[in-house]
Amino acid sequence: MWIYQKKLQYPVRVSQCNPRLAKYLIEQYGGADGELAAALRYLNQRYTIPDRIIGLLTDIGTEEFGHLEMIATMVYKLTKDATLEQLRDAGLGEHAADHGPALFYHNAAGVPFTATYIQAKGDPITDLYEDIAAEEKARATYQWLIDMSDDPDLNDALRFLREREVIHSQRFREAVEILKQEQQQKHFF
Amino acid sequence: MKPPVPQEYDQWLEQLQTVDFVLTELQLYLDTHPSDPQALQQFRAWTERRRLIAGQFEAQFGPLEATGGARSLHHWDWVESPWPWQV
Amino acid sequence: MFTQQKRYYPYVSPYDPCAPIRQKFYQTPPELYLGFQPPGLPQYSAREALARGTLWPALYSPYGKSSREAQR
Ligand SMILES: [Fe+2]
C-alpha cells in the first residue's frame, strides 16, 4: 500500500503566469517518458524481477509519483486563474474545450496517455535496460524543457528532476551489475 | 477562505524536504548496497533527525499524513492546512 | 575526470535553408562513467544535496542556460 505525505519532494516555484510552458510540461505528466509512465513501468515490473531488485523498483517507482505531483504543481501554478483567452493564445484552446482548467494525462501534443508507452518483458536484464533507457529519455526531455523555458524558478525544479533521472539511471545500471554476478557456488564434498 | 501559510512555513518545509531528501538518496543507495555499514549508520541517524523535524512541523502546520490527524477533538485537521500544490 | 558535454561538427551544405549551427553538443552525464558506486564517496551537506538533487558530487550533473548558450 501507499501512504500520502502532504508535501512536495522539492519546492516548486513559478515566476510568471505562463500557460505556454504548462503546455510543454504536460509532456512529463502524460507523455511517453513522463513521470506517470515511469512510476507505472517500475511498479509493474516488480512482480517478475529477482528479489534483490524489487526494493529498488519499488522505491524509484514511488519517487516517480512524487515527481508526478511536482509536474502537476508546475502546470497548476502556470495556468491557475489564466483566462480562457490566455489559454487559447498559449495553444491550450483544444485542451480547454475538452478539459477546461483540468489537468489530463496527455503529452504536449495532446495525445492521451497509453499503456503502450511502457513495457514489461519478464526478462530481468531486458526490463532493466528498458528502465535505463527510460531514465535517459526523461533526462533528455527535461533538457529540452529547460532549454525552452525562461522561468528561472521553474528551471530550478526542472534541474532537480533532471538530476534525479541521473541517479535513477545510475541505480538501474548497478542493478544490472548485481544480476550479472556469478552465483555463490555450492560446494559438495 | 483559508489564510495563507505563515512566513516560517517555507523554511520549515525546506528543512523537512532536506532531511527527507537525504533519506531518499540513502535509501536508493542502500537498495543496491545493502551491506554498507557507514550508509546504514547514516540512515539511522537521519531517520532520528527526521522524526524530530517532522514532529515540530506537524505541531505548527498540521499533519503530514492522515493517520497523524485528529490531534484536535473538535475538527479533522488533515483537511485544514493547504495542499502541497496550493502553497 | 571526464567532461559532461561533448561536441561535434555537422556537415554544412550550401543548400541548407536555416542558418547553420556549426558546433552541436550532447550530454554525457556521470552515470555513464561511475560504474558500481564505491562506498564512502564524499557527500554534499544535506542542504546542498537537496539543491543539487543528489547527495554525491560524483553523480552531480550540471545543466542549464550555459549548456544551451554553449551551442551558439
Ligand atoms: Fe526517474
CSV table of C-alpha atoms and ligand atoms in Angstrom, one decimal:
chain,number,residue,atom,x,y,z
A,1,MET,CA,0.0,0.0,0.0
A,2,TRP,CA,1.0,3.6,-0.1
A,3,ILE,CA,0.7,6.4,2.4
A,4,TYR,CA,0.4,10.0,1.2
A,5,GLN,CA,2.6,12.7,2.6
A,6,LYS,CA,1.2,16.2,2.4
A,7,LYS,CA,4.3,17.9,0.9
A,8,LEU,CA,6.3,18.0,-2.3
A,9,GLN,CA,9.7,16.3,-2.6
A,10,TYR,CA,11.3,19.6,-3.7
A,11,PRO,CA,10.0,23.2,-3.6
A,12,VAL,CA,8.3,24.2,-6.8
A,13,ARG,CA,8.2,27.9,-7.6
A,14,VAL,CA,7.0,29.6,-10.7
A,15,SER,CA,7.8,33.3,-11.5
A,16,GLN,CA,5.1,34.1,-14.1
A,17,CYS,CA,1.6,33.0,-15.2
A,18,ASN,CA,2.7,31.2,-18.4
A,19,PRO,CA,0.3,28.7,-19.8
A,20,ARG,CA,2.5,28.1,-22.8
A,21,LEU,CA,5.1,26.5,-20.6
A,22,ALA,CA,2.4,24.4,-19.0
A,23,LYS,CA,1.5,23.0,-22.4
A,24,TYR,CA,5.1,21.8,-22.8
A,25,LEU,CA,5.5,20.5,-19.3
A,26,ILE,CA,2.4,18.2,-19.8
A,27,GLU,CA,4.9,16.0,-21.7
A,28,GLN,CA,6.3,14.9,-18.4
A,29,TYR,CA,2.8,14.4,-16.9
A,30,GLY,CA,1.2,12.1,-19.5
A,31,GLY,CA,3.9,11.6,-22.2
A,32,ALA,CA,5.8,8.5,-23.2
A,33,ASP,CA,8.8,9.2,-21.0
A,34,GLY,CA,6.9,11.1,-18.3
A,35,GLU,CA,6.6,10.5,-14.6
A,36,LEU,CA,3.3,8.6,-14.8
A,37,ALA,CA,4.8,6.2,-17.3
A,38,ALA,CA,7.9,5.8,-15.2
A,39,ALA,CA,6.0,5.0,-12.0
A,40,LEU,CA,3.7,2.5,-13.7
A,41,ARG,CA,6.6,0.8,-15.5
A,42,TYR,CA,8.7,0.2,-12.5
A,43,LEU,CA,6.0,-0.7,-10.1
A,44,ASN,CA,4.6,-3.2,-12.6
A,45,GLN,CA,8.0,-4.9,-13.3
A,46,ARG,CA,8.5,-5.6,-9.6
A,47,TYR,CA,6.5,-8.8,-9.7
A,48,THR,CA,8.8,-10.6,-12.1
A,49,ILE,CA,12.3,-9.4,-11.2
A,50,PRO,CA,14.7,-11.2,-8.8
A,51,ASP,CA,14.1,-10.3,-5.2
A,52,ARG,CA,17.4,-8.5,-5.0
A,53,ILE,CA,16.0,-5.7,-7.3
A,54,ILE,CA,12.4,-5.5,-6.1
A,55,GLY,CA,13.2,-2.9,-3.4
A,56,LEU,CA,14.9,-0.6,-5.9
A,57,LEU,CA,12.0,-0.8,-8.4
A,58,THR,CA,9.5,-0.1,-5.6
A,59,ASP,CA,11.4,2.9,-4.2
A,60,ILE,CA,12.2,4.5,-7.6
A,61,GLY,CA,8.6,3.9,-8.7
A,62,THR,CA,7.3,5.6,-5.6
A,63,GLU,CA,9.7,8.6,-6.0
A,64,GLU,CA,8.3,9.0,-9.6
A,65,PHE,CA,4.8,9.6,-8.1
A,66,GLY,CA,6.4,12.4,-6.1
A,67,HIS,CA,7.8,13.8,-9.3
A,68,LEU,CA,4.4,13.5,-11.0
A,69,GLU,CA,3.0,15.7,-8.2
A,70,MET,CA,5.8,18.2,-8.8
A,71,ILE,CA,5.0,18.4,-12.5
A,72,ALA,CA,1.3,18.8,-11.7
A,73,THR,CA,2.1,21.6,-9.3
A,74,MET,CA,4.1,23.4,-12.0
A,75,VAL,CA,1.2,23.0,-14.5
A,76,TYR,CA,-1.3,24.1,-11.9
A,77,LYS,CA,0.6,27.2,-10.9
A,78,LEU,CA,1.4,28.2,-14.5
A,79,THR,CA,-2.3,28.0,-15.5
A,80,LYS,CA,-4.1,28.9,-12.3
A,81,ASP,CA,-6.5,31.8,-12.9
A,82,ALA,CA,-5.4,32.2,-16.5
A,83,THR,CA,-8.3,33.4,-18.7
A,84,LEU,CA,-9.7,31.3,-21.5
A,85,GLU,CA,-8.2,33.8,-23.9
A,86,GLN,CA,-4.8,33.3,-22.3
A,87,LEU,CA,-5.2,29.5,-22.5
A,88,ARG,CA,-6.2,29.8,-26.2
A,89,ASP,CA,-3.3,32.1,-27.1
A,90,ALA,CA,-0.9,29.6,-25.4
A,91,GLY,CA,-2.2,26.8,-27.7
A,92,LEU,CA,-4.3,25.3,-24.9
A,93,GLY,CA,-7.7,26.1,-26.6
A,94,GLU,CA,-8.2,22.5,-27.7
A,95,HIS,CA,-7.3,21.3,-24.3
A,96,ALA,CA,-9.7,23.7,-22.6
A,97,ALA,CA,-12.5,22.7,-25.0
A,98,ASP,CA,-12.3,19.2,-23.5
A,99,HIS,CA,-10.9,19.7,-20.1
A,100,GLY,CA,-11.4,23.3,-19.1
A,101,PRO,CA,-8.8,24.1,-16.5
A,102,ALA,CA,-8.3,20.5,-15.5
A,103,LEU,CA,-5.1,18.6,-15.9
A,104,PHE,CA,-5.1,15.5,-18.0
A,105,TYR,CA,-2.8,12.7,-18.8
A,106,HIS,CA,-1.7,13.5,-22.3
A,107,ASN,CA,1.5,14.7,-23.9
A,108,ALA,CA,2.5,18.1,-25.1
A,109,ALA,CA,0.8,17.5,-28.5
A,110,GLY,CA,-2.5,16.3,-26.7
A,111,VAL,CA,-2.1,12.6,-27.4
A,112,PRO,CA,-3.7,10.7,-24.5
A,113,PHE,CA,-1.6,8.5,-22.2
A,114,THR,CA,-1.4,4.9,-23.3
A,115,ALA,CA,0.0,1.7,-21.6
A,116,THR,CA,1.9,1.1,-24.9
A,117,TYR,CA,4.4,3.7,-23.5
A,118,ILE,CA,5.7,1.2,-21.0
A,119,GLN,CA,6.9,-2.4,-21.3
A,120,ALA,CA,7.4,-5.5,-19.2
A,121,LYS,CA,9.1,-8.4,-20.8
A,122,GLY,CA,9.5,-10.5,-17.7
A,123,ASP,CA,13.2,-10.9,-18.6
A,124,PRO,CA,15.2,-9.1,-15.9
A,125,ILE,CA,18.0,-7.7,-18.0
A,126,THR,CA,15.6,-6.6,-20.7
A,127,ASP,CA,13.4,-4.8,-18.2
A,128,LEU,CA,16.3,-3.0,-16.6
A,129,TYR,CA,17.7,-1.9,-19.9
A,130,GLU,CA,14.2,-0.5,-20.7
A,131,ASP,CA,14.4,1.3,-17.4
A,132,ILE,CA,17.8,2.8,-18.0
A,133,ALA,CA,16.7,3.9,-21.4
A,134,ALA,CA,13.5,5.4,-19.9
A,135,GLU,CA,15.6,7.4,-17.4
A,136,GLU,CA,17.9,8.7,-20.2
A,137,LYS,CA,14.8,9.7,-22.3
A,138,ALA,CA,13.3,11.5,-19.3
A,139,ARG,CA,16.6,13.3,-18.7
A,140,ALA,CA,16.7,14.4,-22.4
A,141,THR,CA,13.1,15.6,-22.1
A,142,TYR,CA,14.0,17.7,-19.1
A,143,GLN,CA,16.9,19.2,-21.1
A,144,TRP,CA,14.6,20.3,-23.9
A,145,LEU,CA,12.1,21.7,-21.4
A,146,ILE,CA,14.9,23.7,-19.6
A,147,ASP,CA,16.1,24.9,-23.0
A,148,MET,CA,12.6,26.2,-23.9
A,149,SER,CA,11.8,27.7,-20.5
A,150,ASP,CA,12.9,31.2,-19.5
A,151,ASP,CA,11.4,30.9,-16.0
A,152,PRO,CA,14.5,30.7,-13.6
A,153,ASP,CA,12.4,29.5,-10.7
A,154,LEU,CA,10.8,26.8,-12.7
A,155,ASN,CA,14.1,25.7,-14.2
A,156,ASP,CA,15.5,25.2,-10.7
A,157,ALA,CA,12.9,22.5,-10.1
A,158,LEU,CA,13.3,21.1,-13.6
A,159,ARG,CA,17.1,20.8,-13.0
A,160,PHE,CA,16.3,18.9,-9.8
A,161,LEU,CA,14.1,16.5,-11.7
A,162,ARG,CA,16.7,16.0,-14.4
A,163,GLU,CA,19.3,15.1,-11.8
A,164,ARG,CA,17.0,12.5,-10.2
A,165,GLU,CA,16.9,10.8,-13.6
A,166,VAL,CA,20.7,10.6,-13.5
A,167,ILE,CA,20.6,9.0,-10.1
A,168,HIS,CA,17.8,6.5,-11.1
A,169,SER,CA,19.8,5.6,-14.2
A,170,GLN,CA,22.9,5.0,-12.0
A,171,ARG,CA,20.9,2.7,-9.7
A,172,PHE,CA,19.4,0.7,-12.5
A,173,ARG,CA,22.9,0.3,-14.0
A,174,GLU,CA,24.0,-1.0,-10.6
A,175,ALA,CA,21.0,-3.4,-10.6
A,176,VAL,CA,22.3,-4.9,-13.9
A,177,GLU,CA,25.7,-5.4,-12.4
A,178,ILE,CA,24.1,-7.2,-9.4
A,179,LEU,CA,22.3,-9.6,-11.8
A,180,LYS,CA,25.5,-10.2,-13.7
A,181,GLN,CA,27.3,-11.5,-10.6
A,182,GLU,CA,28.2,-15.2,-10.6
A,183,GLN,CA,26.1,-17.1,-8.0
A,184,GLN,CA,27.8,-18.4,-4.9
A,185,GLN,CA,29.0,-21.9,-5.9
A,186,LYS,CA,27.6,-24.6,-3.7
A,187,HIS,CA,30.4,-26.9,-2.5
A,188,PHE,CA,29.6,-30.6,-2.3
A,189,PHE,CA,32.2,-32.8,-0.7
B,1,MET,CA,-11.1,31.4,2.6
B,2,LYS,CA,-8.1,29.9,4.3
B,3,PRO,CA,-5.4,32.4,5.4
B,4,PRO,CA,-2.1,32.0,3.6
B,5,VAL,CA,0.5,29.9,5.5
B,6,PRO,CA,2.7,31.8,7.9
B,7,GLN,CA,6.1,33.0,6.7
B,8,GLU,CA,8.1,30.5,8.7
B,9,TYR,CA,6.3,27.7,6.8
B,10,ASP,CA,8.7,27.8,3.8
B,11,GLN,CA,11.8,27.4,6.0
B,12,TRP,CA,10.3,24.6,8.0
B,13,LEU,CA,9.1,22.9,4.9
B,14,GLU,CA,12.5,23.1,3.3
B,15,GLN,CA,14.1,21.7,6.4
B,16,LEU,CA,11.8,18.7,6.2
B,17,GLN,CA,12.4,18.3,2.4
B,18,THR,CA,16.1,18.4,3.1
B,19,VAL,CA,16.1,15.6,5.7
B,20,ASP,CA,13.7,13.6,3.6
B,21,PHE,CA,15.9,14.0,0.5
B,22,VAL,CA,19.0,12.7,2.3
B,23,LEU,CA,16.9,9.7,3.4
B,24,THR,CA,15.6,9.1,-0.1
B,25,GLU,CA,19.2,9.2,-1.6
B,26,LEU,CA,20.5,6.9,1.1
B,27,GLN,CA,17.5,4.6,0.6
B,28,LEU,CA,18.1,4.1,-3.1
B,29,TYR,CA,21.8,3.7,-2.5
B,30,LEU,CA,21.2,1.0,0.2
B,31,ASP,CA,18.8,-0.8,-2.3
B,32,THR,CA,21.9,-1.6,-4.3
B,33,HIS,CA,24.5,-1.5,-1.4
B,34,PRO,CA,22.5,-3.3,1.3
B,35,SER,CA,25.6,-4.0,3.5
B,36,ASP,CA,27.4,-0.7,3.5
B,37,PRO,CA,27.7,-0.2,7.3
B,38,GLN,CA,28.5,3.5,7.0
B,39,ALA,CA,25.4,4.2,4.9
B,40,LEU,CA,23.3,2.2,7.3
B,41,GLN,CA,24.6,4.2,10.2
B,42,GLN,CA,23.9,7.4,8.4
B,43,PHE,CA,20.4,6.3,7.5
B,44,ARG,CA,19.6,5.6,11.2
B,45,ALA,CA,20.9,9.0,12.3
B,46,TRP,CA,18.9,10.9,9.7
B,47,THR,CA,15.8,8.9,10.5
B,48,GLU,CA,16.0,10.2,14.1
B,49,ARG,CA,16.6,13.8,12.9
B,50,ARG,CA,13.6,13.4,10.6
B,51,ARG,CA,11.4,12.3,13.4
B,52,LEU,CA,12.2,15.4,15.4
B,53,ILE,CA,11.8,17.8,12.5
B,54,ALA,CA,8.5,16.2,11.2
B,55,GLY,CA,7.1,16.4,14.8
B,56,GLN,CA,7.9,20.1,15.0
B,57,PHE,CA,6.5,20.7,11.5
B,58,GLU,CA,3.2,18.9,12.3
B,59,ALA,CA,2.8,20.7,15.6
B,60,GLN,CA,2.9,24.0,13.8
B,61,PHE,CA,1.3,23.4,10.4
B,62,GLY,CA,-0.8,20.3,10.7
B,63,PRO,CA,-0.4,16.6,9.9
B,64,LEU,CA,1.8,15.3,7.1
B,65,GLU,CA,-0.1,12.0,7.0
B,66,ALA,CA,-3.8,11.4,7.5
B,67,THR,CA,-3.0,9.0,10.3
B,68,GLY,CA,-1.4,11.9,12.1
B,69,GLY,CA,-4.7,13.8,12.0
B,70,ALA,CA,-7.3,14.1,14.8
B,71,ARG,CA,-4.9,15.9,17.1
B,72,SER,CA,-7.8,18.2,17.9
B,73,LEU,CA,-11.0,16.9,19.4
B,74,HIS,CA,-13.1,19.5,17.5
B,75,HIS,CA,-12.1,19.3,13.9
B,76,TRP,CA,-10.4,17.0,11.4
B,77,ASP,CA,-7.1,18.8,10.9
B,78,TRP,CA,-5.9,16.7,8.0
B,79,VAL,CA,-8.1,18.7,5.6
B,80,GLU,CA,-7.4,22.1,7.1
B,81,SER,CA,-3.9,23.0,6.0
B,82,PRO,CA,-3.4,23.9,2.3
B,83,TRP,CA,-2.3,21.1,-0.1
B,84,PRO,CA,1.2,20.9,-1.5
B,85,TRP,CA,0.4,22.4,-4.9
B,86,GLN,CA,-1.5,25.3,-3.4
B,87,VAL,CA,1.1,26.8,-1.1
C,1,MET,CA,38.0,13.1,-14.8
C,2,PHE,CA,35.6,13.4,-17.7
C,3,THR,CA,33.6,16.2,-19.4
C,4,GLN,CA,29.8,16.0,-19.2
C,5,GLN,CA,29.3,17.6,-22.6
C,6,LYS,CA,30.8,16.6,-26.0
C,7,ARG,CA,30.7,18.4,-29.3
C,8,TYR,CA,30.6,17.5,-32.9
C,9,TYR,CA,30.8,19.5,-36.2
C,10,PRO,CA,28.0,18.5,-38.5
C,11,TYR,CA,28.3,18.8,-42.3
C,12,VAL,CA,27.1,22.1,-43.6
C,13,SER,CA,25.6,22.2,-47.1
C,14,PRO,CA,25.4,25.5,-49.1
C,15,TYR,CA,21.8,24.4,-49.8
C,16,ASP,CA,20.7,24.3,-46.1
C,17,PRO,CA,17.9,26.9,-45.7
C,18,CYS,CA,18.4,27.5,-42.0
C,19,ALA,CA,21.4,29.4,-40.7
C,20,PRO,CA,23.9,26.7,-39.9
C,21,ILE,CA,24.9,25.7,-36.4
C,22,ARG,CA,28.5,24.7,-36.8
C,23,GLN,CA,29.1,23.1,-33.4
C,24,LYS,CA,26.5,20.8,-31.8
C,25,PHE,CA,26.6,19.5,-28.2
C,26,TYR,CA,25.3,16.4,-26.4
C,27,GLN,CA,25.4,15.4,-22.8
C,28,THR,CA,27.5,12.6,-21.3
C,29,PRO,CA,26.4,12.6,-17.6
C,30,PRO,CA,28.3,10.9,-14.8
C,31,GLU,CA,26.2,7.7,-14.6
C,32,LEU,CA,28.0,6.7,-17.9
C,33,TYR,CA,31.3,6.7,-16.1
C,34,LEU,CA,30.9,5.9,-12.4
C,35,GLY,CA,30.3,2.1,-12.6
C,36,PHE,CA,29.1,0.5,-9.4
C,37,GLN,CA,29.2,3.3,-6.9
C,38,PRO,CA,32.1,2.6,-4.5
C,39,PRO,CA,31.3,3.0,-0.7
C,40,GLY,CA,32.4,6.1,1.2
C,41,LEU,CA,32.3,8.7,-1.6
C,42,PRO,CA,32.4,12.3,-0.4
C,43,GLN,CA,28.9,13.8,0.2
C,44,TYR,CA,27.4,17.2,0.0
C,45,SER,CA,25.9,18.8,3.1
C,46,ALA,CA,22.2,18.0,3.4
C,47,ARG,CA,21.1,21.4,2.2
C,48,GLU,CA,23.3,21.4,-0.8
C,49,ALA,CA,22.3,17.8,-1.6
C,50,LEU,CA,18.6,18.9,-1.9
C,51,ALA,CA,19.6,21.9,-4.0
C,52,ARG,CA,21.6,19.8,-6.4
C,53,GLY,CA,19.3,16.8,-6.5
C,54,THR,CA,22.0,14.3,-5.3
C,55,LEU,CA,23.9,13.5,-2.1
C,56,TRP,CA,27.2,12.8,-4.1
C,57,PRO,CA,29.3,15.2,-6.0
C,58,ALA,CA,30.5,12.2,-8.2
C,59,LEU,CA,26.9,12.0,-9.5
C,60,TYR,CA,26.1,15.7,-9.9
C,61,SER,CA,25.4,16.7,-13.4
C,62,PRO,CA,25.0,20.4,-14.1
C,63,TYR,CA,22.7,21.5,-16.8
C,64,GLY,CA,21.2,24.9,-17.6
C,65,LYS,CA,21.3,28.0,-19.6
C,66,SER,CA,25.0,27.8,-20.0
C,67,SER,CA,24.7,24.4,-21.7
C,68,ARG,CA,22.3,26.0,-24.2
C,69,GLU,CA,24.5,29.1,-24.7
C,70,ALA,CA,27.5,26.8,-25.4
C,71,GLN,CA,25.6,25.8,-28.5
C,72,ARG,CA,25.9,29.2,-30.1
D,1,FE,FE,13.2,8.7,-12.8
